[in-house]
Every structure is written in C-alpha cells, then in structure tokens.
Amino acid sequence: AQSVTQLGSHVSVSEGALVLLRCNYSSSVPPYLFWYVQYPNQGLQLLLKYTSAATLVKGINGFEAEFKKSETSFHLTKPSAHMSDAAEYFCAVTRSDSSYKLIFGSGTRLLVRP
Amino acid sequence: GAGVSQSPSNKVTEKGKDVELRCDPISGHTALYWYRQSLGQGLEFLIYFQGNSAPDKSGLPSDRFSAERTGGSVSTLTIQRTQQEDSAVYLCASSSDFLAGDYTGELFFGEGSRLTVL
C-alpha cells in the first residue's frame, strides 16, 4: 500500500528565506508523486508532479522538488519565500501501475513572516 | 464548466438529518473523486467513479455514506443520519481517465462543501 508522511504540520519562515517542506513516501511499486497547494478557502491546485522522468521537477511559482529513491523522499523547496506562498501544502502518492487514487499526506501549513 | 463546481459551499445541519452534496466535474472528465478533509487532517479518499460506476468505494466510512453519478457527469454524495464526526470539508475532484493517452495524473479540485453537524 502507498502512504505519505509530511514532517511538520506547520513551518514558519521569513520572507526571502529558503522554504523546505518535507515529504517521505512508501510504495510497493514505482510511485508517481505530487505536491498540491491549497490557499485559504480555495480548492487544491497542482504545484508539480514526478512521473518517472527527470528526478528534479520544477513547478509553478518557483517551487521545485527532487525525487530521491534511496531516501524515499520528495521534499519541496523554494529558494526565497514570498508572502503569497502562505498556504497549506499537500504531498501525494499514487501507484504508477494504477494511478487513479491519490493518497495524500496530512499537510504542512506554511507561514511567511514579513 | 470551466472548473469543478460544488454545492452547497456551506451546510449546517442537525445531528440525525440527511444531507446531499453535489459535484459538477469538468466537462469531458470521466474520472470523479470524493475526498474528505477534516480539521488538522489530510485528505481522506472516499470514492472513485469511472463514468457512472464506482470501482473503488473503499474509503466510504460507513453505510450511512453513499454516492452516485449519473450521465457520466454530476455526482451526489449522500450522508444519512448525520453525526458530529461527519463535520468536515468534502472535496470533489475530476480528471481524465488514467488509462487515456492525455492523462497527466493531475486532479482538478472544487472548492469543497463545508459540512457542520450540530
């Protein structure tokens, strides 16, 4: 079965600082991995995805994530936080051989301090 | 429509009442999903539709929960005899068929229906 663990329910950074949101997964088959973002009172939208092509994936709004099979990780980073990045971020995994069902982590709320 | 539409956006009900939540997916999307988001929790998978059939309903918490989809489009999630623990945001998402050539793995989410059971 697939599962996702997001370390840290809340992460606080200063504007301009590095953003690092952690995600570890478990999967019995090669996974597809996703990061979604949820702004207040909005639905989720896709930030980026890994589907077995390049291990370093670039997404929208300057975010990127690196798939590390040896560490079973897919951490999300952004070099310089902006106030508009404040939101909740969800990591998700699905099976590459039956990819209809996304399993989501519990989410990390990013706070950006001025 | 342009995006996934859900109604009502907010629903307050009394314990024991039945509620219906509606989802109108993106036109042409054959796959439809219901997830539940409780306070401080992640997204909990409830059910997946491919067309009008539900090959995976493993996430429905109890037999008080049911869902249907008609015409390969609109879906309704029904909760009977609501309990306080049913209070949550119910999210609907749609996507193209994962077996289709244009499948990207991306789910398109609505803004959710916030259910409060008093």
Coordinates of N, CA and C in Angstrom, one line a residue:
Chain A
A1 N 0.8 -1.2 0.0 CA 0.0 0.0 0.0 C 0.9 1.2 0.0
Q2 N 0.3 2.3 -0.5 CA 1.1 3.6 -0.6 C 0.7 4.4 0.7
S3 N 1.7 5.2 1.1 CA 1.4 6.1 2.2 C 2.4 7.3 2.0
V4 N 2.0 8.4 2.7 CA 2.8 9.6 2.6 C 3.0 10.2 4.0
T5 N 4.2 10.6 4.4 CA 4.4 11.3 5.7 C 5.0 12.7 5.4
Q6 N 4.3 13.7 6.0 CA 4.8 15.0 5.9 C 5.3 15.4 7.3
L7 N 6.5 15.7 7.4 CA 7.1 16.1 8.7 C 6.8 17.6 9.0
G8 N 6.2 17.9 10.1 CA 5.9 19.3 10.4 C 4.5 19.7 9.9
S9 N 3.6 19.9 10.8 CA 2.3 20.3 10.4 C 2.3 21.8 10.1
H10 N 3.3 22.5 10.7 CA 3.4 24.0 10.5 C 4.9 24.3 10.3
V11 N 5.2 25.1 9.3 CA 6.5 25.6 9.0 C 6.5 27.1 8.9
S12 N 7.4 27.8 9.6 CA 7.4 29.2 9.6 C 8.7 29.7 9.0
V13 N 8.7 30.6 8.0 CA 9.9 31.1 7.5 C 9.8 32.6 7.4
S14 N 10.9 33.3 7.3 CA 10.9 34.8 7.0 C 10.8 35.0 5.5
E15 N 10.2 36.1 5.1 CA 10.1 36.4 3.7 C 11.6 36.5 3.1
G16 N 11.8 35.8 2.0 CA 13.1 35.8 1.4 C 14.0 34.6 1.8
A17 N 13.5 33.9 2.8 CA 14.3 32.7 3.3 C 13.9 31.5 2.5
L18 N 14.8 30.5 2.6 CA 14.5 29.2 1.9 C 13.3 28.5 2.5
V19 N 12.5 27.9 1.6 CA 11.4 27.1 2.0 C 11.7 25.6 1.8
L20 N 11.5 24.8 2.8 CA 11.8 23.4 2.7 C 10.6 22.7 3.4
L21 N 9.8 21.9 2.6 CA 8.7 21.2 3.2 C 9.0 19.7 2.9
R22 N 9.0 18.9 3.9 CA 9.4 17.5 3.8 C 8.3 16.5 3.5
C23 N 8.6 15.6 2.7 CA 7.7 14.5 2.3 C 8.4 13.2 2.1
N24 N 8.0 12.2 2.8 CA 8.5 10.8 2.6 C 7.4 9.9 2.2
Y25 N 7.6 9.0 1.4 CA 6.6 8.1 0.9 C 7.0 6.7 1.1
S26 N 6.0 5.8 1.0 CA 6.3 4.4 0.9 C 5.4 3.9 -0.2
S27 N 5.9 3.0 -1.0 CA 5.2 2.5 -2.2 C 5.8 1.1 -2.5
S28 N 5.0 0.2 -2.8 CA 5.4 -1.2 -3.2 C 5.8 -1.2 -4.7
V29 N 5.4 -0.2 -5.4 CA 5.7 -0.2 -6.9 C 6.2 1.2 -7.1
P30 N 6.9 1.5 -8.3 CA 7.3 2.8 -8.6 C 6.2 3.8 -8.5
P31 N 6.4 4.9 -7.7 CA 5.3 5.8 -7.5 C 5.3 7.0 -8.5
Y32 N 4.1 7.6 -8.5 CA 4.0 8.9 -9.0 C 3.8 9.8 -7.8
L33 N 4.5 11.0 -7.8 CA 4.4 11.8 -6.6 C 4.0 13.2 -7.0
F34 N 3.3 13.9 -6.1 CA 2.7 15.2 -6.4 C 2.8 16.1 -5.2
W35 N 2.9 17.4 -5.5 CA 2.7 18.4 -4.5 C 1.5 19.3 -4.9
Y36 N 0.5 19.4 -4.0 CA -0.6 20.3 -4.3 C -0.6 21.4 -3.2
V37 N -1.1 22.6 -3.6 CA -1.2 23.7 -2.7 C -2.7 24.1 -2.5
Q38 N -3.0 24.5 -1.3 CA -4.4 25.0 -1.0 C -4.3 26.3 -0.3
Y39 N -4.7 27.3 -1.1 CA -4.8 28.7 -0.5 C -6.1 28.8 0.3
P40 N -6.2 29.7 1.2 CA -7.4 29.8 2.1 C -8.7 29.8 1.3
N41 N -9.6 29.0 1.7 CA -11.0 29.0 1.2 C -11.0 28.7 -0.3
Q42 N -10.0 27.9 -0.8 CA -9.9 27.5 -2.2 C -9.7 26.0 -2.2
G43 N -9.9 25.5 -3.4 CA -9.6 24.1 -3.6 C -8.1 23.9 -3.8
L44 N -7.7 22.6 -4.0 CA -6.3 22.3 -4.2 C -5.9 22.5 -5.6
Q45 N -4.7 22.9 -5.8 CA -4.2 23.0 -7.2 C -2.8 22.4 -7.3
L46 N -2.5 21.8 -8.4 CA -1.2 21.1 -8.6 C -0.1 22.1 -8.7
L47 N 1.0 21.8 -7.9 CA 2.2 22.6 -7.9 C 3.2 22.0 -8.9
L48 N 3.4 20.6 -8.7 CA 4.3 19.9 -9.5 C 4.1 18.4 -9.4
K49 N 4.7 17.6 -10.3 CA 4.5 16.2 -10.2 C 5.7 15.5 -10.7
Y50 N 6.0 14.3 -10.2 CA 7.0 13.4 -10.6 C 6.4 12.1 -11.2
T51 N 6.7 11.8 -12.4 CA 6.1 10.6 -13.1 C 7.2 9.8 -13.7
S52 N 8.4 9.7 -13.1 CA 9.5 8.8 -13.5 C 10.3 9.4 -14.6
A53 N 10.2 10.6 -15.0 CA 11.1 11.3 -15.9 C 12.3 11.9 -15.1
A54 N 12.5 13.1 -15.2 CA 13.6 13.8 -14.5 C 13.3 13.7 -13.0
T55 N 14.4 13.5 -12.2 CA 14.2 13.4 -10.8 C 14.0 14.8 -10.1
L56 N 14.5 15.8 -10.8 CA 14.3 17.2 -10.3 C 13.2 17.8 -11.1
V57 N 12.1 18.1 -10.4 CA 10.9 18.6 -11.0 C 10.7 20.0 -10.7
K58 N 10.4 20.8 -11.7 CA 10.1 22.3 -11.4 C 8.6 22.5 -11.6
G59 N 8.1 23.3 -10.7 CA 6.7 23.6 -10.7 C 6.4 25.0 -10.9
I60 N 5.2 25.4 -10.5 CA 4.8 26.8 -10.6 C 5.3 27.6 -9.4
N61 N 5.3 28.9 -9.6 CA 5.6 29.8 -8.6 C 7.0 29.6 -8.0
G62 N 8.0 29.1 -8.8 CA 9.3 28.9 -8.3 C 9.6 27.7 -7.4
F63 N 8.7 26.9 -7.2 CA 8.9 25.7 -6.4 C 9.5 24.6 -7.2
E64 N 10.2 23.7 -6.6 CA 10.8 22.5 -7.2 C 10.9 21.4 -6.1
A65 N 11.0 20.2 -6.6 CA 11.1 19.0 -5.7 C 12.0 18.0 -6.4
E66 N 12.7 17.3 -5.5 CA 13.6 16.3 -6.0 C 13.2 14.9 -5.5
F67 N 13.0 14.0 -6.5 CA 12.7 12.6 -6.1 C 14.0 11.9 -5.8
K68 N 14.1 11.3 -4.5 CA 15.3 10.6 -4.1 C 14.8 9.2 -3.7
K69 N 15.0 8.3 -4.6 CA 14.5 6.9 -4.3 C 15.2 6.3 -3.1
S70 N 16.5 6.5 -2.9 CA 17.3 5.9 -1.8 C 16.8 6.4 -0.5
E71 N 16.2 7.6 -0.5 CA 15.7 8.2 0.8 C 14.2 8.2 0.8
T72 N 13.6 7.6 -0.2 CA 12.1 7.6 -0.3 C 11.5 9.0 0.0
S73 N 12.1 10.0 -0.6 CA 11.7 11.4 -0.2 C 11.4 12.2 -1.5
F74 N 10.6 13.2 -1.3 CA 10.2 14.1 -2.4 C 9.9 15.5 -1.7
H75 N 11.0 16.1 -1.2 CA 10.9 17.3 -0.5 C 10.6 18.5 -1.5
L76 N 9.9 19.5 -1.0 CA 9.5 20.6 -1.8 C 10.4 21.8 -1.3
T77 N 11.0 22.5 -2.3 CA 11.8 23.7 -1.9 C 11.5 24.9 -2.8
K78 N 11.8 26.0 -2.2 CA 11.8 27.3 -3.0 C 12.9 28.2 -2.4
P79 N 13.7 28.7 -3.2 CA 14.9 29.5 -2.7 C 14.5 30.7 -1.8
S80 N 13.5 31.4 -2.2 CA 13.1 32.6 -1.5 C 11.6 32.7 -1.3
A81 N 11.2 32.7 -0.1 CA 9.8 32.7 0.2 C 9.2 34.1 0.0
H82 N 8.0 34.1 -0.5 CA 7.2 35.3 -0.7 C 5.9 35.2 0.2
M83 N 5.5 36.4 0.6 CA 4.3 36.4 1.4 C 3.1 35.6 0.8
S84 N 3.0 35.7 -0.5 CA 1.9 35.0 -1.2 C 2.0 33.5 -1.2
D85 N 3.2 32.9 -0.7 CA 3.3 31.5 -0.6 C 2.6 30.9 0.6
A86 N 2.2 31.7 1.5 CA 1.5 31.2 2.7 C 0.2 30.5 2.3
A87 N 0.2 29.2 2.7 CA -0.8 28.3 2.2 C -0.6 26.9 2.9
E88 N -1.5 26.0 2.6 CA -1.2 24.6 3.0 C -0.8 23.8 1.9
Y89 N 0.2 22.9 2.1 CA 0.9 22.2 1.1 C 0.7 20.7 1.4
F90 N 0.3 19.9 0.3 CA 0.0 18.5 0.5 C 0.9 17.7 -0.5
C91 N 1.5 16.7 0.0 CA 2.2 15.8 -0.8 C 1.3 14.6 -1.0
A92 N 1.4 14.0 -2.2 CA 0.5 12.9 -2.5 C 1.3 11.8 -3.4
V93 N 0.8 10.6 -3.2 CA 1.5 9.5 -4.0 C 0.4 8.6 -4.6
T94 N 0.7 8.1 -5.7 CA -0.1 7.1 -6.3 C 0.7 6.0 -7.0
R95 N 0.1 4.9 -7.3 CA 0.8 3.8 -8.0 C 1.0 4.2 -9.4
S96 N 2.2 3.9 -10.0 CA 2.4 4.1 -11.4 C 1.6 3.1 -12.2
D97 N 1.2 2.0 -11.7 CA 0.5 1.0 -12.5 C -1.0 1.0 -12.3
S98 N -1.5 1.9 -11.4 CA -2.9 2.1 -11.2 C -3.1 3.4 -10.6
S99 N -2.9 4.4 -11.4 CA -2.7 5.8 -10.8 C -3.9 6.6 -10.6
Y100 N -5.1 6.0 -10.4 CA -6.3 6.8 -10.3 C -6.4 7.3 -8.9
K101 N -5.8 6.7 -7.9 CA -6.1 7.0 -6.5 C -4.9 7.7 -5.8
L102 N -5.0 9.0 -5.6 CA -4.0 9.7 -4.9 C -4.2 9.6 -3.4
I103 N -3.1 9.2 -2.7 CA -3.1 9.2 -1.2 C -2.3 10.4 -0.8
F104 N -3.0 11.2 0.1 CA -2.4 12.5 0.5 C -1.8 12.4 1.9
G105 N -0.8 13.2 2.1 CA -0.3 13.4 3.4 C -1.2 14.3 4.2
S106 N -0.8 14.6 5.5 CA -1.7 15.3 6.4 C -1.5 16.8 6.2
G107 N -0.6 17.2 5.3 CA -0.4 18.6 5.0 C 0.5 19.4 5.9
T108 N 1.1 20.4 5.3 CA 2.0 21.3 6.1 C 1.6 22.8 5.8
R109 N 1.3 23.5 6.9 CA 0.9 24.9 6.7 C 2.1 25.7 6.7
L110 N 2.3 26.5 5.7 CA 3.5 27.4 5.6 C 3.1 28.8 6.0
L111 N 3.8 29.3 7.0 CA 3.6 30.7 7.4 C 4.8 31.5 7.0
V112 N 4.6 32.7 6.4 CA 5.7 33.5 5.9 C 5.6 34.8 6.7
R113 N 6.7 35.1 7.5 CA 6.8 36.3 8.3 C 7.4 37.4 7.5
P114 N 6.9 38.6 7.7 CA 7.4 39.7 6.9 C 8.8 40.1 7.5
Chain B
G1 N -18.4 23.0 -17.4 CA -18.0 24.3 -17.0 C -16.5 24.4 -17.0
A2 N -16.0 25.5 -16.6 CA -14.5 25.8 -16.7 C -13.8 25.0 -15.6
G3 N -14.5 24.8 -14.4 CA -13.8 24.2 -13.3 C -14.8 23.2 -12.6
V4 N -14.3 22.6 -11.6 CA -15.2 21.7 -10.8 C -16.1 22.6 -9.9
S5 N -17.3 22.3 -9.9 CA -18.3 23.1 -9.2 C -18.9 22.3 -8.1
Q6 N -19.0 22.7 -6.9 CA -19.6 22.0 -5.8 C -20.6 22.9 -5.1
S7 N -21.7 22.2 -4.7 CA -22.7 22.9 -3.9 C -23.4 22.0 -2.9
P8 N -23.8 22.5 -1.8 CA -23.6 23.9 -1.3 C -22.2 24.1 -0.9
S9 N -21.8 25.4 -0.8 CA -20.4 25.7 -0.3 C -20.4 25.5 1.2
N10 N -21.5 25.8 1.9 CA -21.6 25.6 3.3 C -22.9 25.0 3.6
K11 N -22.9 24.0 4.6 CA -24.1 23.4 5.0 C -24.1 23.1 6.5
V12 N -25.0 23.7 7.2 CA -25.2 23.4 8.6 C -26.4 22.6 8.8
T13 N -26.3 21.5 9.5 CA -27.4 20.6 9.7 C -27.4 20.1 11.2
E14 N -28.6 19.5 11.5 CA -28.7 18.9 12.9 C -28.4 17.5 12.8
K15 N -27.8 17.0 13.9 CA -27.5 15.6 14.0 C -28.7 14.7 13.7
G16 N -28.5 13.7 12.9 CA -29.6 12.8 12.5 C -30.3 13.1 11.2
K17 N -30.0 14.3 10.7 CA -30.6 14.7 9.4 C -29.8 14.1 8.2
D18 N -30.4 14.0 7.1 CA -29.7 13.6 5.9 C -29.2 14.8 5.1
V19 N -28.0 14.7 4.4 CA -27.6 15.8 3.6 C -27.1 15.2 2.2
E20 N -27.2 16.1 1.2 CA -26.7 15.7 -0.1 C -25.8 16.8 -0.5
L21 N -24.6 16.4 -1.0 CA -23.6 17.3 -1.6 C -23.4 17.0 -3.1
R22 N -23.3 18.0 -3.8 CA -23.3 17.9 -5.3 C -22.0 18.3 -5.9
C23 N -21.6 17.6 -6.9 CA -20.4 17.9 -7.6 C -20.6 17.9 -9.1
D24 N -20.2 18.9 -9.8 CA -20.3 19.0 -11.2 C -18.9 19.1 -11.8
P25 N -18.4 18.0 -12.4 CA -17.0 18.0 -12.8 C -16.7 18.8 -14.1
I26 N -15.4 18.8 -14.4 CA -15.1 19.5 -15.6 C -15.6 18.7 -16.8
S27 N -16.2 19.3 -17.8 CA -16.8 18.7 -18.9 C -15.7 17.8 -19.6
G28 N -16.1 16.5 -19.8 CA -15.3 15.6 -20.5 C -14.4 14.7 -19.6
H29 N -14.4 15.1 -18.3 CA -13.6 14.3 -17.4 C -14.4 13.0 -17.0
T30 N -13.9 11.9 -17.3 CA -14.6 10.7 -17.0 C -14.4 10.2 -15.5
A31 N -13.3 10.6 -14.9 CA -13.0 10.2 -13.6 C -13.4 11.2 -12.6
L32 N -14.0 10.8 -11.5 CA -14.5 11.7 -10.4 C -14.2 11.1 -9.1
Y33 N -13.8 12.0 -8.2 CA -13.3 11.5 -6.9 C -14.0 12.3 -5.8
W34 N -14.3 11.7 -4.6 CA -14.7 12.4 -3.4 C -13.6 12.2 -2.4
Y35 N -13.2 13.3 -1.7 CA -12.3 13.2 -0.6 C -12.9 14.0 0.5
R36 N -12.5 13.7 1.8 CA -12.9 14.4 3.0 C -11.7 15.0 3.6
Q37 N -11.9 16.2 4.0 CA -10.8 17.0 4.7 C -11.3 17.4 6.1
S38 N -10.8 16.8 7.1 CA -11.2 17.1 8.5 C -10.1 18.1 9.0
L39 N -10.5 18.8 10.1 CA -9.7 19.8 10.7 C -8.4 19.2 11.1
G40 N -7.2 19.7 10.6 CA -6.0 19.1 11.1 C -5.6 17.8 10.4
Q41 N -6.4 17.3 9.5 CA -6.2 16.0 8.9 C -5.8 16.3 7.4
G42 N -5.3 15.3 6.8 CA -5.1 15.3 5.4 C -6.3 15.1 4.6
L43 N -6.2 14.7 3.4 CA -7.4 14.4 2.6 C -7.6 12.9 2.6
E44 N -8.8 12.5 3.0 CA -9.1 11.1 3.1 C -9.9 10.7 1.9
F45 N -9.5 9.7 1.1 CA -10.2 9.2 -0.1 C -11.5 8.6 0.3
L46 N -12.5 8.9 -0.4 CA -13.8 8.3 -0.1 C -14.2 7.3 -1.2
I47 N -14.3 7.8 -2.5 CA -14.8 7.0 -3.5 C -14.3 7.5 -4.9
Y48 N -14.2 6.7 -5.8 CA -13.7 7.0 -7.2 C -14.8 6.5 -8.2
F49 N -15.1 7.3 -9.1 CA -16.0 6.9 -10.2 C -15.3 6.9 -11.5
Q50 N -15.5 5.9 -12.3 CA -15.1 5.9 -13.7 C -16.4 5.9 -14.5
G51 N -16.7 7.0 -15.2 CA -18.1 7.0 -15.8 C -19.1 7.0 -14.6
N52 N -20.1 6.2 -14.8 CA -21.2 6.1 -13.8 C -20.9 5.0 -12.7
S53 N -19.9 4.2 -12.9 CA -19.6 3.1 -12.0 C -18.5 3.5 -11.0
A54 N -18.5 2.9 -9.9 CA -17.6 3.2 -8.8 C -16.8 2.0 -8.5
P55 N -15.6 1.8 -9.2 CA -14.8 0.6 -9.0 C -14.1 0.6 -7.6
D56 N -14.0 1.8 -7.0 CA -13.4 1.8 -5.7 C -14.2 2.7 -4.8
K57 N -14.9 2.1 -3.8 CA -15.6 2.9 -2.8 C -15.1 2.5 -1.4
S58 N -13.8 2.1 -1.4 CA -13.2 1.6 -0.2 C -13.1 2.6 0.9
G59 N -13.2 3.9 0.6 CA -13.0 4.9 1.6 C -14.2 5.4 2.3
L60 N -15.4 5.0 1.8 CA -16.6 5.4 2.5 C -16.6 4.9 3.9
P61 N -16.8 5.8 4.9 CA -16.6 5.4 6.3 C -17.6 4.5 6.9
S62 N -18.8 4.5 6.4 CA -19.9 3.6 6.9 C -21.0 3.5 5.9
D63 N -22.0 2.7 6.2 CA -23.1 2.5 5.3 C -24.0 3.7 5.3
R64 N -23.7 4.7 6.1 CA -24.5 6.0 6.1 C -24.1 6.8 4.9
F65 N -22.9 6.5 4.3 CA -22.4 7.3 3.2 C -22.7 6.5 1.9
S66 N -23.2 7.3 0.9 CA -23.4 6.7 -0.4 C -23.1 7.8 -1.4
A67 N -22.8 7.3 -2.7 CA -22.6 8.3 -3.7 C -23.1 7.7 -5.0
E68 N -23.5 8.6 -5.9 CA -23.9 8.1 -7.2 C -23.5 9.2 -8.3
R69 N -23.4 8.7 -9.5 CA -23.0 9.6 -10.6 C -23.9 9.2 -11.7
T70 N -24.5 10.2 -12.3 CA -25.4 10.0 -13.4 C -25.0 10.7 -14.7
G71 N -25.2 10.0 -15.8 CA -24.9 10.6 -17.1 C -23.4 10.9 -17.3
G72 N -22.6 10.2 -16.5 CA -21.1 10.4 -16.6 C -20.7 11.8 -16.2
S73 N -21.6 12.5 -15.5 CA -21.3 13.8 -15.1 C -21.5 14.1 -13.7
V74 N -22.6 14.7 -13.3 CA -22.8 15.1 -11.9 C -22.8 14.0 -11.0
S75 N -22.2 14.2 -9.8 CA -22.2 13.2 -8.7 C -22.9 13.8 -7.5
T76 N -23.5 13.0 -6.7 CA -24.1 13.4 -5.4 C -23.6 12.4 -4.3
L77 N -23.1 13.1 -3.3 CA -22.6 12.3 -2.1 C -23.7 12.5 -1.0
T78 N -24.3 11.4 -0.5 CA -25.4 11.5 0.4 C -24.9 10.9 1.8
I79 N -25.1 11.7 2.8 CA -24.8 11.2 4.2 C -26.1 11.1 4.9
Q80 N -26.5 9.9 5.4 CA -27.7 9.7 6.1 C -27.5 9.8 7.6
R81 N -28.5 10.3 8.3 CA -28.4 10.3 9.8 C -27.1 10.9 10.3
T82 N -26.8 12.1 9.8 CA -25.5 12.7 10.1 C -25.1 12.7 11.6
Q83 N -23.8 12.5 11.8 CA -23.3 12.6 13.1 C -22.3 13.7 13.2
Q84 N -21.9 14.1 14.4 CA -21.0 15.3 14.6 C -19.6 15.0 14.0
E85 N -19.2 13.7 14.0 CA -17.9 13.4 13.4 C -17.9 13.5 11.9
D86 N -19.1 13.7 11.3 CA -19.1 13.9 9.8 C -18.8 15.3 9.4
S87 N -18.7 16.2 10.4 CA -18.3 17.6 10.1 C -16.9 17.6 9.5
A88 N -16.8 18.2 8.3 CA -15.6 18.2 7.5 C -15.9 19.0 6.3
V89 N -14.8 19.2 5.5 CA -15.0 19.8 4.1 C -14.9 18.6 3.2
Y90 N -15.9 18.5 2.3 CA -16.0 17.4 1.4 C -15.6 18.0 0.0
L91 N -14.5 17.4 -0.5 CA -13.9 17.9 -1.8 C -14.2 16.9 -2.9
C92 N -14.5 17.5 -4.0 CA -14.7 16.7 -5.2 C -13.6 17.0 -6.2
A93 N -13.1 16.1 -6.9 CA -12.1 16.3 -8.0 C -12.5 15.5 -9.2
S94 N -12.0 15.9 -10.3 CA -12.2 15.2 -11.6 C -10.9 15.1 -12.3
S95 N -10.8 14.2 -13.2 CA -9.6 14.1 -14.1 C -10.0 13.3 -15.3
S96 N -9.1 13.3 -16.3 CA -9.3 12.5 -17.5 C -9.1 11.0 -17.0
D97 N -9.5 10.1 -17.8 CA -9.3 8.7 -17.5 C -7.8 8.3 -17.4
F98 N -7.4 7.7 -16.3 CA -6.0 7.4 -16.1 C -5.4 6.4 -17.2
L99 N -6.3 5.8 -17.9 CA -5.9 4.9 -19.0 C -5.8 5.6 -20.3
A100 N -6.3 6.9 -20.3 CA -6.3 7.6 -21.5 C -4.9 8.2 -21.8
G101 N -4.7 8.5 -23.1 CA -3.4 9.0 -23.5 C -3.1 10.4 -23.0
D102 N -4.2 11.1 -22.6 CA -3.9 12.5 -22.2 C -3.9 12.6 -20.7
Y103 N -3.9 11.5 -20.0 CA -3.9 11.5 -18.5 C -2.6 12.0 -18.0
T104 N -2.6 13.0 -17.1 CA -1.4 13.6 -16.6 C -1.2 13.3 -15.1
G105 N -2.2 12.7 -14.5 CA -2.1 12.4 -13.0 C -2.7 13.5 -12.2
E106 N -3.0 14.7 -12.9 CA -3.5 15.8 -12.1 C -5.0 15.7 -11.9
L107 N -5.3 15.9 -10.6 CA -6.7 16.0 -10.2 C -7.1 17.5 -10.1
F108 N -8.3 17.8 -10.6 CA -8.8 19.2 -10.6 C -9.9 19.2 -9.5
F109 N -9.6 20.0 -8.5 CA -10.5 20.1 -7.3 C -11.5 21.2 -7.3
G110 N -12.6 21.0 -6.8 CA -13.6 22.1 -6.5 C -13.2 22.7 -5.2
E111 N -13.9 23.7 -4.8 CA -13.6 24.5 -3.6 C -14.2 23.8 -2.3
G112 N -14.9 22.8 -2.5 CA -15.4 22.0 -1.4 C -16.7 22.4 -0.8
S113 N -17.4 21.5 -0.1 CA -18.6 21.8 0.6 C -18.3 21.6 2.1
R114 N -18.4 22.7 2.9 CA -18.1 22.6 4.3 C -19.4 22.1 5.0
L115 N -19.3 21.0 5.7 CA -20.5 20.5 6.4 C -20.2 20.6 7.9
T116 N -21.2 21.2 8.6 CA -21.2 21.3 10.0 C -22.4 20.6 10.6
V117 N -22.2 19.6 11.4 CA -23.3 18.9 12.1 C -23.3 19.3 13.5
L118 N -24.5 19.9 13.9 CA -24.6 20.4 15.3 C -25.2 19.3 16.2

